[in-house]
mmCIF file of C-alpha atoms in Angstrom:
data_model
loop_
_atom_site.group_PDB
_atom_site.id
_atom_site.type_symbol
_atom_site.label_atom_id
_atom_site.label_comp_id
_atom_site.label_asym_id
_atom_site.label_seq_id
_atom_site.Cartn_x
_atom_site.Cartn_y
_atom_site.Cartn_z
ATOM 1 C CA MET A 1 71.582 26.717 -76.618
ATOM 2 C CA ARG A 2 73.462 29.661 -75.093
ATOM 3 C CA ARG A 3 75.104 32.031 -77.565
ATOM 4 C CA ALA A 4 78.847 32.425 -77.211
ATOM 5 C CA ASP A 5 78.559 36.204 -76.704
ATOM 6 C CA GLU A 6 75.726 36.075 -74.157
ATOM 7 C CA ARG A 7 76.768 37.312 -70.724
ATOM 8 C CA THR A 8 75.711 35.322 -67.664
ATOM 9 C CA VAL A 9 73.953 37.274 -64.894
ATOM 10 C CA ARG A 10 73.590 35.740 -61.453
ATOM 11 C CA TYR A 11 71.691 37.042 -58.449
ATOM 12 C CA GLU A 12 73.716 39.163 -56.055
ATOM 13 C CA PRO A 13 72.343 40.773 -52.872
ATOM 14 C CA THR A 14 72.368 44.316 -54.278
ATOM 15 C CA SER A 15 70.287 47.292 -53.143
ATOM 16 C CA VAL A 16 67.401 47.970 -55.532
ATOM 17 C CA LYS A 17 67.907 51.641 -54.756
ATOM 18 C CA ASP A 18 71.510 51.515 -55.961
ATOM 19 C CA LEU A 19 70.448 49.596 -59.066
ATOM 20 C CA LEU A 20 67.770 52.205 -59.883
ATOM 21 C CA VAL A 21 70.239 55.083 -59.518
ATOM 22 C CA GLU A 22 72.816 53.339 -61.733
ATOM 23 C CA MET A 23 70.196 52.440 -64.362
ATOM 24 C CA LYS A 24 69.047 56.055 -64.504
ATOM 25 C CA ASP A 25 72.611 57.355 -64.894
ATOM 26 C CA THR A 26 73.404 54.673 -67.475
ATOM 27 C CA ALA A 27 70.285 55.421 -69.545
ATOM 28 C CA GLU A 28 71.087 59.143 -69.691
ATOM 29 C CA LEU A 29 74.723 58.469 -70.603
ATOM 30 C CA LEU A 30 73.667 56.021 -73.335
ATOM 31 C CA ILE A 31 71.551 58.710 -75.019
ATOM 32 C CA ASP A 32 74.497 61.126 -74.977
ATOM 33 C CA LEU A 33 76.933 58.558 -76.332
ATOM 34 C CA SER A 34 74.722 57.190 -79.092
ATOM 35 C CA TYR A 35 74.022 60.590 -80.655
ATOM 36 C CA SER A 36 77.678 61.563 -80.300
ATOM 37 C CA ALA A 37 78.740 58.354 -82.065
ATOM 38 C CA VAL A 38 76.484 59.328 -84.982
ATOM 39 C CA LEU A 39 77.545 62.969 -84.919
ATOM 40 C CA HIS A 40 81.248 62.126 -85.167
ATOM 41 C CA GLY A 41 80.857 58.881 -87.102
ATOM 42 C CA SER A 42 82.929 57.366 -84.310
ATOM 43 C CA PRO A 43 83.215 53.546 -84.067
ATOM 44 C CA THR A 44 85.051 53.912 -80.733
ATOM 45 C CA VAL A 45 82.189 55.843 -79.103
ATOM 46 C CA ALA A 46 79.680 53.426 -80.674
ATOM 47 C CA HIS A 47 81.662 50.605 -79.047
ATOM 48 C CA GLU A 48 81.175 52.237 -75.639
ATOM 49 C CA VAL A 49 77.414 52.301 -76.326
ATOM 50 C CA VAL A 50 77.476 48.551 -76.933
ATOM 51 C CA GLU A 51 79.458 47.974 -73.730
ATOM 52 C CA LEU A 52 77.055 50.116 -71.693
ATOM 53 C CA GLU A 53 74.061 48.367 -73.284
ATOM 54 C CA HIS A 54 75.455 45.051 -71.989
ATOM 55 C CA ARG A 55 75.847 46.669 -68.574
ATOM 56 C CA MET A 56 72.224 47.826 -68.644
ATOM 57 C CA ASP A 57 71.059 44.295 -69.491
ATOM 58 C CA ALA A 58 72.864 42.988 -66.409
ATOM 59 C CA LEU A 59 71.470 45.773 -64.190
ATOM 60 C CA GLN A 60 67.942 45.088 -65.409
ATOM 61 C CA MET A 61 68.199 41.375 -64.666
ATOM 62 C CA GLN A 62 69.641 41.983 -61.208
ATOM 63 C CA ALA A 63 66.907 44.506 -60.409
ATOM 64 C CA ARG A 64 64.174 42.104 -61.511
ATOM 65 C CA MET A 65 65.611 39.332 -59.325
ATOM 66 C CA SER A 66 65.768 41.666 -56.327
ATOM 67 C CA LEU A 67 62.186 42.846 -56.845
ATOM 68 C CA MET A 68 60.889 39.290 -57.120
ATOM 69 C CA LEU A 69 62.475 38.454 -53.756
ATOM 70 C CA ALA A 70 61.190 41.686 -52.191
ATOM 71 C CA ALA A 71 57.483 41.148 -53.023
ATOM 72 C CA ARG A 72 56.234 39.110 -50.069
ATOM 73 C CA ASN A 73 52.504 39.945 -50.258
ATOM 74 C CA PRO A 74 49.932 41.495 -52.666
ATOM 75 C CA ASN A 75 50.331 44.993 -51.195
ATOM 76 C CA GLU A 76 54.084 44.991 -51.748
ATOM 77 C CA ALA A 77 53.597 43.586 -55.245
ATOM 78 C CA GLU A 78 51.287 46.524 -56.041
ATOM 79 C CA THR A 79 53.832 49.129 -54.934
ATOM 80 C CA LEU A 80 56.707 47.327 -56.648
ATOM 81 C CA ALA A 81 54.930 46.951 -60.007
ATOM 82 C CA PRO A 82 55.660 50.568 -61.100
ATOM 83 C CA VAL A 83 59.322 50.068 -60.173
ATOM 84 C CA LEU A 84 59.396 47.060 -62.492
ATOM 85 C CA GLY A 85 57.986 49.339 -65.210
ATOM 86 C CA VAL A 86 60.779 51.859 -64.610
ATOM 87 C CA ILE A 87 63.350 49.088 -64.975
ATOM 88 C CA ALA A 88 61.845 47.817 -68.233
ATOM 89 C CA ALA A 89 61.618 51.345 -69.662
ATOM 90 C CA ALA A 90 65.272 52.072 -68.835
ATOM 91 C CA ASP A 91 66.215 48.941 -70.764
ATOM 92 C CA LYS A 92 64.068 50.179 -73.666
ATOM 93 C CA VAL A 93 66.057 53.440 -73.672
ATOM 94 C CA ALA A 94 69.253 51.379 -73.796
ATOM 95 C CA ASP A 95 67.944 49.347 -76.739
ATOM 96 C CA ALA A 96 67.028 52.534 -78.631
ATOM 97 C CA ALA A 97 70.494 53.974 -77.961
ATOM 98 C CA GLY A 98 72.002 50.730 -79.259
ATOM 99 C CA ASP A 99 69.912 51.058 -82.431
ATOM 100 C CA ILE A 100 71.226 54.593 -82.927
ATOM 101 C CA ALA A 101 74.814 53.366 -82.514
ATOM 102 C CA LYS A 102 74.168 50.742 -85.224
ATOM 103 C CA ILE A 103 74.081 53.588 -87.748
ATOM 104 C CA VAL A 104 77.857 53.658 -87.175
ATOM 105 C CA THR A 105 78.705 50.049 -86.294
ATOM 106 C CA GLU A 106 76.739 48.590 -89.210
ATOM 107 C CA GLU A 107 77.734 51.433 -91.549
ATOM 108 C CA ILE A 108 74.124 52.322 -92.342
ATOM 109 C CA GLY A 109 75.259 55.861 -93.045
ATOM 110 C CA LEU A 110 73.758 59.292 -92.496
ATOM 111 C CA PRO A 111 73.564 62.413 -94.683
ATOM 112 C CA ASP A 112 76.361 64.876 -93.974
ATOM 113 C CA ALA A 113 73.724 67.540 -93.341
ATOM 114 C CA MET A 114 72.526 65.537 -90.347
ATOM 115 C CA ARG A 115 75.907 65.730 -88.675
ATOM 116 C CA GLY A 116 76.085 69.452 -89.395
ATOM 117 C CA ALA A 117 72.720 70.058 -87.720
ATOM 118 C CA LEU A 118 73.507 67.795 -84.758
ATOM 119 C CA SER A 119 76.795 69.555 -84.147
ATOM 120 C CA ALA A 120 74.889 72.828 -83.756
ATOM 121 C CA GLY A 121 72.398 71.238 -81.347
ATOM 122 C CA VAL A 122 74.669 69.357 -78.937
ATOM 123 C CA GLU A 123 77.874 69.877 -77.031
ATOM 124 C CA THR A 124 80.960 68.076 -78.260
ATOM 125 C CA LEU A 125 81.395 64.624 -76.686
ATOM 126 C CA VAL A 126 84.537 62.590 -77.267
ATOM 127 C CA ARG A 127 86.137 59.392 -75.972
ATOM 128 C CA GLY A 128 89.742 59.695 -74.904
ATOM 129 C CA THR A 129 92.166 57.311 -73.189
ATOM 130 C CA VAL A 130 94.418 58.813 -70.504
ATOM 131 C CA SER A 131 97.999 58.422 -71.724
ATOM 132 C CA ALA A 132 100.787 57.324 -69.375
ATOM 133 C CA ASP A 133 102.571 60.676 -69.723
ATOM 134 C CA SER A 134 99.422 62.840 -69.466
ATOM 135 C CA ALA A 135 99.572 65.690 -66.971
ATOM 136 C CA TYR A 136 96.160 64.520 -65.733
ATOM 137 C CA ALA A 137 97.229 60.953 -64.849
ATOM 138 C CA GLY A 138 97.189 60.309 -61.093
ATOM 139 C CA ARG A 139 95.376 63.576 -60.308
ATOM 140 C CA SER A 140 91.863 64.138 -58.999
ATOM 141 C CA LEU A 141 89.222 65.938 -61.066
ATOM 142 C CA ASP A 142 89.132 68.610 -58.372
ATOM 143 C CA ALA A 143 92.871 69.247 -58.761
ATOM 144 C CA ILE A 144 92.672 69.293 -62.559
ATOM 145 C CA ASP A 145 89.602 71.584 -62.451
ATOM 146 C CA LEU A 146 88.798 71.161 -66.145
ATOM 147 C CA GLU A 147 85.270 72.544 -65.936
ATOM 148 C CA SER A 148 86.252 75.917 -64.481
ATOM 149 C CA ALA A 149 89.171 76.381 -66.866
ATOM 150 C CA THR A 150 87.712 74.984 -70.104
ATOM 151 C CA GLY A 151 84.000 74.153 -69.582
ATOM 152 C CA VAL A 152 84.782 70.470 -70.271
ATOM 153 C CA ARG A 153 83.337 67.807 -67.943
ATOM 154 C CA VAL A 154 84.389 64.195 -67.453
ATOM 155 C CA ILE A 155 80.941 62.587 -67.511
ATOM 156 C CA ALA A 156 82.041 58.942 -67.200
ATOM 157 C CA ILE A 157 85.117 56.746 -66.893
ATOM 158 C CA ARG A 158 85.563 53.123 -67.944
ATOM 159 C CA ARG A 159 88.347 51.451 -65.993
ATOM 160 C CA ASP A 160 88.894 47.937 -67.362
ATOM 161 C CA GLU A 161 85.382 46.411 -67.108
ATOM 162 C CA ASP A 162 84.088 48.829 -64.442
ATOM 163 C CA TRP A 163 82.237 52.079 -65.075
ATOM 164 C CA ILE A 164 82.415 55.236 -62.959
ATOM 165 C CA LEU A 165 79.291 57.246 -63.809
ATOM 166 C CA ASN A 166 79.078 60.911 -62.777
ATOM 167 C CA PRO A 167 82.630 60.943 -61.327
ATOM 168 C CA GLY A 168 83.054 63.374 -58.441
ATOM 169 C CA PRO A 169 85.784 65.870 -57.488
ATOM 170 C CA THR A 170 87.791 63.254 -55.568
ATOM 171 C CA THR A 171 87.857 60.779 -58.478
ATOM 172 C CA ARG A 172 91.424 60.284 -59.724
ATOM 173 C CA LEU A 173 92.279 59.638 -63.348
ATOM 174 C CA LYS A 174 94.624 56.740 -64.049
ATOM 175 C CA ALA A 175 96.687 55.939 -67.113
ATOM 176 C CA GLY A 176 94.598 53.709 -69.369
ATOM 177 C CA ASP A 177 91.257 55.090 -68.173
ATOM 178 C CA VAL A 178 88.767 55.502 -71.015
ATOM 179 C CA THR A 179 87.133 58.878 -70.349
ATOM 180 C CA LEU A 180 84.089 60.502 -71.888
ATOM 181 C CA LEU A 181 84.508 64.268 -72.187
ATOM 182 C CA ARG A 182 81.703 66.726 -72.920
ATOM 183 C CA GLY A 183 81.833 70.470 -73.405
ATOM 184 C CA PRO A 184 82.296 73.290 -75.928
ATOM 185 C CA GLU A 185 84.391 72.353 -78.954
ATOM 186 C CA ALA A 186 87.089 74.915 -78.134
ATOM 187 C CA GLY A 187 87.468 73.464 -74.631
ATOM 188 C CA VAL A 188 87.595 69.875 -75.885
ATOM 189 C CA ALA A 189 90.237 70.879 -78.448
ATOM 190 C CA GLU A 190 92.382 72.115 -75.540
ATOM 191 C CA VAL A 191 91.787 69.196 -73.138
ATOM 192 C CA TYR A 192 91.793 66.191 -75.473
ATOM 193 C CA PRO A 193 95.477 66.403 -76.608
ATOM 194 C CA GLU A 194 96.607 66.984 -73.021
ATOM 195 C CA LEU A 195 94.676 63.937 -71.815
ATOM 196 C CA SER A 196 95.308 61.468 -74.622
ATOM 197 C CA GLY A 197 98.487 62.697 -76.280
ATOM 198 C CA GLU A 198 96.652 62.703 -79.615
ATOM 199 C CA PRO A 199 95.436 65.680 -81.703
ATOM 200 C CA PHE A 200 91.786 66.685 -81.738
ATOM 201 C CA ASP A 201 90.635 67.003 -85.343
ATOM 202 C CA PRO A 202 86.840 67.472 -85.742
ATOM 203 C CA GLU A 203 85.261 67.357 -89.178
ATOM 204 C CA PRO A 204 83.700 70.611 -90.461
ATOM 205 C CA PRO A 205 79.874 70.472 -90.638
ATOM 206 C CA ALA A 206 78.238 70.095 -94.040
ATOM 207 C CA GLU A 207 75.367 72.175 -95.385
ATOM 208 C CA PRO A 208 72.200 70.432 -96.636
ATOM 209 C CA ALA A 209 71.647 70.654 -100.387
ATOM 210 C CA ILE A 210 67.930 69.829 -100.384
ATOM 211 C CA ASP A 211 65.277 72.009 -98.697
ATOM 212 C CA ASP A 212 63.075 69.083 -97.632
ATOM 213 C CA LEU A 213 66.114 67.298 -96.204
ATOM 214 C CA GLU A 214 66.946 70.413 -94.194
ATOM 215 C CA ARG A 215 63.408 70.392 -92.742
ATOM 216 C CA ALA A 216 63.699 66.681 -91.915
ATOM 217 C CA VAL A 217 67.037 67.266 -90.197
ATOM 218 C CA ASP A 218 65.624 70.170 -88.163
ATOM 219 C CA SER A 219 62.762 67.913 -87.061
ATOM 220 C CA ILE A 220 65.017 65.081 -85.921
ATOM 221 C CA VAL A 221 67.226 67.492 -83.931
ATOM 222 C CA LEU A 222 64.135 68.823 -82.129
ATOM 223 C CA MET A 223 62.895 65.235 -81.585
ATOM 224 C CA LYS A 224 66.247 64.399 -80.008
ATOM 225 C CA ASN A 225 66.129 67.381 -77.644
ATOM 226 C CA LEU A 226 62.521 66.705 -76.632
ATOM 227 C CA SER A 227 63.160 62.971 -76.081
ATOM 228 C CA GLU A 228 66.172 63.679 -73.873
ATOM 229 C CA LEU A 229 64.107 66.153 -71.871
ATOM 230 C CA ALA A 230 61.294 63.591 -71.572
ATOM 231 C CA VAL A 231 63.670 61.060 -70.003
ATOM 232 C CA ASP A 232 64.910 63.660 -67.481
ATOM 233 C CA LEU A 233 61.352 64.617 -66.562
ATOM 234 C CA ALA A 234 60.191 61.005 -66.394
ATOM 235 C CA TYR A 235 62.789 60.089 -63.808
ATOM 236 C CA GLY A 236 62.051 63.311 -61.950
ATOM 237 C CA SER A 237 58.330 62.490 -61.841
ATOM 238 C CA VAL A 238 59.017 59.025 -60.397
ATOM 239 C CA LEU A 239 61.690 60.039 -57.916
ATOM 240 C CA PHE A 240 59.576 62.886 -56.565
ATOM 241 C CA ASP A 241 56.115 61.361 -57.184
ATOM 242 C CA ASN A 242 55.180 64.460 -59.179
ATOM 243 C CA GLU A 243 52.063 64.214 -61.379
ATOM 244 C CA GLU A 244 52.748 67.581 -63.035
ATOM 245 C CA LEU A 245 56.120 66.395 -64.340
ATOM 246 C CA ALA A 246 54.474 63.173 -65.558
ATOM 247 C CA GLU A 247 51.917 65.280 -67.429
ATOM 248 C CA GLU A 248 54.723 67.195 -69.156
ATOM 249 C CA VAL A 249 56.278 63.890 -70.248
ATOM 250 C CA SER A 250 52.951 63.004 -71.857
ATOM 251 C CA ASN A 251 52.889 66.394 -73.611
ATOM 252 C CA LEU A 252 56.429 65.829 -74.883
ATOM 253 C CA GLU A 253 55.626 62.341 -76.158
ATOM 254 C CA ILE A 254 52.658 63.722 -78.133
ATOM 255 C CA GLU A 255 54.884 66.436 -79.599
ATOM 256 C CA VAL A 256 57.568 63.919 -80.607
ATOM 257 C CA ASP A 257 54.941 61.733 -82.309
ATOM 258 C CA ALA A 258 53.724 64.735 -84.305
ATOM 259 C CA LEU A 259 57.284 65.670 -85.223
ATOM 260 C CA GLN A 260 57.999 62.140 -86.408
ATOM 261 C CA SER A 261 55.034 62.271 -88.795
ATOM 262 C CA ARG A 262 56.339 65.490 -90.336
ATOM 263 C CA PHE A 263 59.884 64.122 -90.344
ATOM 264 C CA GLU A 264 58.806 61.038 -92.300
ATOM 265 C CA ALA A 265 56.949 63.152 -94.867
ATOM 266 C CA TRP A 266 59.894 65.490 -95.453
ATOM 267 C CA THR A 267 62.330 62.570 -95.653
ATOM 268 C CA LEU A 268 60.212 60.880 -98.337
ATOM 269 C CA ARG A 269 60.038 64.137 -100.310
ATOM 270 C CA ALA A 270 63.797 64.553 -99.992
ATOM 271 C CA ALA A 271 64.290 61.004 -101.297
ATOM 272 C CA ALA A 272 62.632 62.021 -104.574
ATOM 273 C CA GLU A 273 65.308 64.700 -105.094
ATOM 274 C CA ALA A 274 68.335 62.847 -103.709
ATOM 275 C CA ASP A 275 70.919 61.345 -106.047
ATOM 276 C CA ASP A 276 71.086 58.278 -103.781
ATOM 277 C CA PRO A 277 67.845 57.789 -101.780
ATOM 278 C CA VAL A 278 69.392 54.819 -99.936
ATOM 279 C CA SER A 279 71.696 57.303 -98.195
ATOM 280 C CA LEU A 280 68.642 58.504 -96.229
ATOM 281 C CA ARG A 281 68.144 55.094 -94.607
ATOM 282 C CA GLY A 282 70.223 56.067 -91.579
ATOM 283 C CA LEU A 283 68.076 59.177 -91.094
ATOM 284 C CA ILE A 284 64.902 57.058 -90.947
ATOM 285 C CA HIS A 285 66.645 54.644 -88.567
ATOM 286 C CA LEU A 286 67.536 57.568 -86.294
ATOM 287 C CA GLY A 287 63.972 58.902 -86.329
ATOM 288 C CA VAL A 288 62.451 55.568 -85.269
ATOM 289 C CA ALA A 289 64.937 55.088 -82.404
ATOM 290 C CA THR A 290 64.484 58.672 -81.180
ATOM 291 C CA GLU A 291 60.709 58.231 -81.022
ATOM 292 C CA GLU A 292 61.185 55.009 -79.039
ATOM 293 C CA ILE A 293 63.118 56.962 -76.400
ATOM 294 C CA SER A 294 60.150 59.279 -75.826
ATOM 295 C CA ASP A 295 57.840 56.230 -75.626
ATOM 296 C CA ALA A 296 60.131 54.727 -72.979
ATOM 297 C CA ALA A 297 60.061 57.993 -71.030
ATOM 298 C CA LEU A 298 56.257 57.874 -70.956
ATOM 299 C CA ALA A 299 56.368 54.249 -69.747
ATOM 300 C CA ILE A 300 58.605 55.304 -66.835
ATOM 301 C CA THR A 301 55.830 57.602 -65.559
ATOM 302 C CA GLU A 302 53.057 54.980 -65.646
ATOM 303 C CA GLY A 303 52.962 54.450 -61.876
ATOM 304 C CA VAL A 304 52.744 58.204 -61.224
ATOM 305 C CA ARG A 305 50.008 58.672 -63.830
ATOM 306 C CA ARG A 306 48.014 55.796 -62.310
ATOM 307 C CA ASP A 307 48.390 57.396 -58.851
ATOM 308 C CA LEU A 308 50.085 54.324 -57.375
ATOM 309 C CA ASP A 309 52.015 54.771 -54.129
ATOM 310 C CA VAL A 310 55.745 55.253 -54.461
ATOM 311 C CA HIS A 311 57.652 52.332 -52.982
ATOM 312 C CA PRO A 312 60.055 53.241 -50.120
ATOM 313 C CA VAL A 313 62.992 52.080 -52.243
ATOM 314 C CA VAL A 314 62.299 54.946 -54.649
ATOM 315 C CA GLU A 315 62.024 57.422 -51.780
ATOM 316 C CA MET A 316 65.438 56.232 -50.586
ATOM 317 C CA ALA A 317 66.872 56.907 -54.030
ATOM 318 C CA VAL A 318 65.440 60.452 -53.850
ATOM 319 C CA GLN A 319 67.403 61.163 -50.686
ATOM 320 C CA GLU A 320 70.648 60.683 -52.610
ATOM 321 C CA SER A 321 69.700 63.277 -55.216
ATOM 322 C CA ASP A 322 71.249 66.714 -54.668
ATOM 323 C CA GLU A 323 69.421 68.235 -57.627
ATOM 324 C CA ILE A 324 65.738 68.081 -58.454
ATOM 325 C CA ILE A 325 63.711 68.844 -61.585
ATOM 326 C CA THR A 326 60.759 71.201 -61.193
ATOM 327 C CA ARG A 327 57.834 72.465 -63.256
ATOM 328 C CA THR A 328 56.982 76.127 -62.664
ATOM 329 C CA ILE A 329 54.326 78.355 -64.273
ATOM 330 C CA VAL A 330 55.200 82.048 -64.539
ATOM 331 C CA ALA A 331 52.426 84.179 -63.059
ATOM 332 C CA GLU A 332 51.567 87.579 -64.535
ATOM 333 C CA GLY A 333 53.376 90.356 -62.683
ATOM 334 C CA SER A 334 55.720 87.939 -60.905
ATOM 335 C CA ASP A 335 59.462 88.563 -60.548
ATOM 336 C CA LEU A 336 60.135 86.055 -63.347
ATOM 337 C CA ASP A 337 57.718 87.768 -65.746
ATOM 338 C CA GLY A 338 60.087 89.688 -68.048
ATOM 339 C CA THR A 339 63.277 88.041 -66.734
ATOM 340 C CA ALA A 340 65.868 87.126 -69.376
ATOM 341 C CA VAL A 341 67.320 83.645 -69.753
ATOM 342 C CA ALA A 342 70.660 83.138 -71.474
ATOM 343 C CA ASP A 343 72.502 79.813 -71.821
ATOM 344 C CA GLY A 344 69.919 78.156 -69.597
ATOM 345 C CA VAL A 345 70.525 80.414 -66.572
ATOM 346 C CA PRO A 346 67.895 83.017 -65.550
ATOM 347 C CA ALA A 347 68.983 86.557 -64.725
ATOM 348 C CA THR A 348 68.407 86.129 -60.989
ATOM 349 C CA ASP A 349 70.513 85.257 -57.970
ATOM 350 C CA ILE A 350 68.970 81.770 -57.937
ATOM 351 C CA SER A 351 71.292 78.891 -58.903
ATOM 352 C CA THR A 352 68.717 77.180 -61.122
ATOM 353 C CA SER A 353 69.176 76.081 -64.747
ATOM 354 C CA VAL A 354 66.280 76.229 -67.203
ATOM 355 C CA LEU A 355 66.121 73.016 -69.254
ATOM 356 C CA ALA A 356 63.083 73.976 -71.331
ATOM 357 C CA VAL A 357 60.213 76.411 -71.668
ATOM 358 C CA ARG A 358 56.781 75.445 -72.951
ATOM 359 C CA ARG A 359 55.048 78.527 -74.323
ATOM 360 C CA PRO A 360 51.294 78.159 -74.971
ATOM 361 C CA ASP A 361 51.404 79.889 -78.366
ATOM 362 C CA GLU A 362 54.840 78.710 -79.553
ATOM 363 C CA GLY A 363 55.443 75.221 -78.163
ATOM 364 C CA TRP A 364 58.729 74.025 -76.669
ATOM 365 C CA LEU A 365 62.016 75.909 -76.395
ATOM 366 C CA VAL A 366 64.617 73.288 -75.456
ATOM 367 C CA GLY A 367 68.348 73.025 -74.961
ATOM 368 C CA PRO A 368 71.339 74.486 -73.152
ATOM 369 C CA ASP A 369 71.386 77.579 -75.371
ATOM 370 C CA ILE A 370 67.947 78.928 -74.494
ATOM 371 C CA ASP A 371 68.010 82.683 -75.038
ATOM 372 C CA THR A 372 64.617 84.182 -74.309
ATOM 373 C CA THR A 373 62.677 86.454 -71.974
ATOM 374 C CA LEU A 374 60.200 84.708 -69.712
ATOM 375 C CA ARG A 375 56.604 85.856 -69.742
ATOM 376 C CA ALA A 376 53.344 85.082 -67.992
ATOM 377 C CA GLY A 377 51.968 81.649 -68.841
ATOM 378 C CA ASP A 378 55.345 80.089 -69.626
ATOM 379 C CA VAL A 379 55.782 76.603 -68.201
ATOM 380 C CA ILE A 380 59.415 76.268 -67.081
ATOM 381 C CA ILE A 381 61.214 72.972 -66.615
ATOM 382 C CA ALA A 382 64.257 73.669 -64.435
ATOM 383 C CA LYS A 383 66.943 71.866 -62.445
ATOM 384 C CA GLY A 384 68.498 72.982 -59.197
ATOM 385 C CA THR A 385 68.918 72.272 -55.509
ATOM 386 C CA ARG A 386 65.856 71.904 -53.291
ATOM 387 C CA THR A 387 66.486 75.316 -51.758
ATOM 388 C CA SER A 388 66.941 77.065 -55.107
ATOM 389 C CA ALA A 389 63.813 75.314 -56.452
ATOM 390 C CA GLU A 390 61.712 76.752 -53.620
ATOM 391 C CA GLU A 391 63.147 80.238 -54.210
ATOM 392 C CA PHE A 392 62.548 79.910 -57.958
ATOM 393 C CA ASP A 393 58.901 78.960 -57.362
ATOM 394 C CA ALA A 394 58.511 81.990 -55.131
ATOM 395 C CA LEU A 395 59.836 84.273 -57.901
ATOM 396 C CA ALA A 396 57.276 82.797 -60.332
ATOM 397 C CA ALA A 397 54.309 83.247 -58.005
#
């Protein structure tokens, strides 16, 4: 018997390429939203996670139907099998994001120290509805130019039941649009009232009172950063058929597993000192879901790791990508050896952003606030245009 809340999905002649691109964008947005819902204890943002999770379910079903119709012989079935794995893994990411949002929707709760640590590790992300009298209503993002003036980006828009993911400069905001804004807290505090007509009032972060809890919180923040990076790299490895990126996803998944073991131990020790051990249940819930995201990222790379040919539909999706993710090793004496990196941007004329650095003797340095000096042996995960990626590789050689 069909449940009343179950949404019917029927086959539509939709491009598998377009479905793959939308699933990728949706999975990445779901990760952002779910952690932000927990960080701000926001039922409204958690609601958007649930809505996007429903959207992902529909995308997955449509993609499966299209793939079943596309496989006309054993050879095509072999090349399409990894694509089916990518689709299933994207849905797994969505499920994990939904589990994270349940910390808010089901009022599982989270220690205040967790929110304090998360706020230091992520940009501010808020949900705001464009008011009828907003100065932004009816204007394009290019005309508003929020990012240049405030550092705030509109990363998605929900207009009635439709989603606009990665809105471009020509996208116009309309009154009633539900927007998702991400950027530095000071910028969001300036933009949010202008957009929604409501004040922006973030809660001050709390300090942890238990040493073991502080260690557990630090571990989960690092797990979050590594899992997000793993998803980025996993899609990059598939879209560009890159075994080196797939290998880094495997390295990240191993690191997240090790972190989860330490996280569980510190959480159990903290429970012995906590006045209310049940209050740590949300922290454990978050740890399990975060580890599942890294598992899903590894599953996305299965076709690349098994050296299966990339189906043309994936190659078509690549052609629509302006930016690519690269893995570069800094050679001794190269131009990058000794180059400083601040806020993710290397001190060169190359328009490439460093997402992470894996240092043989120190492990991973991850996040938008990387502040380090590159040295020989560093493995750099970076994002940029194809041209800048080639120039960046040349500097590392």
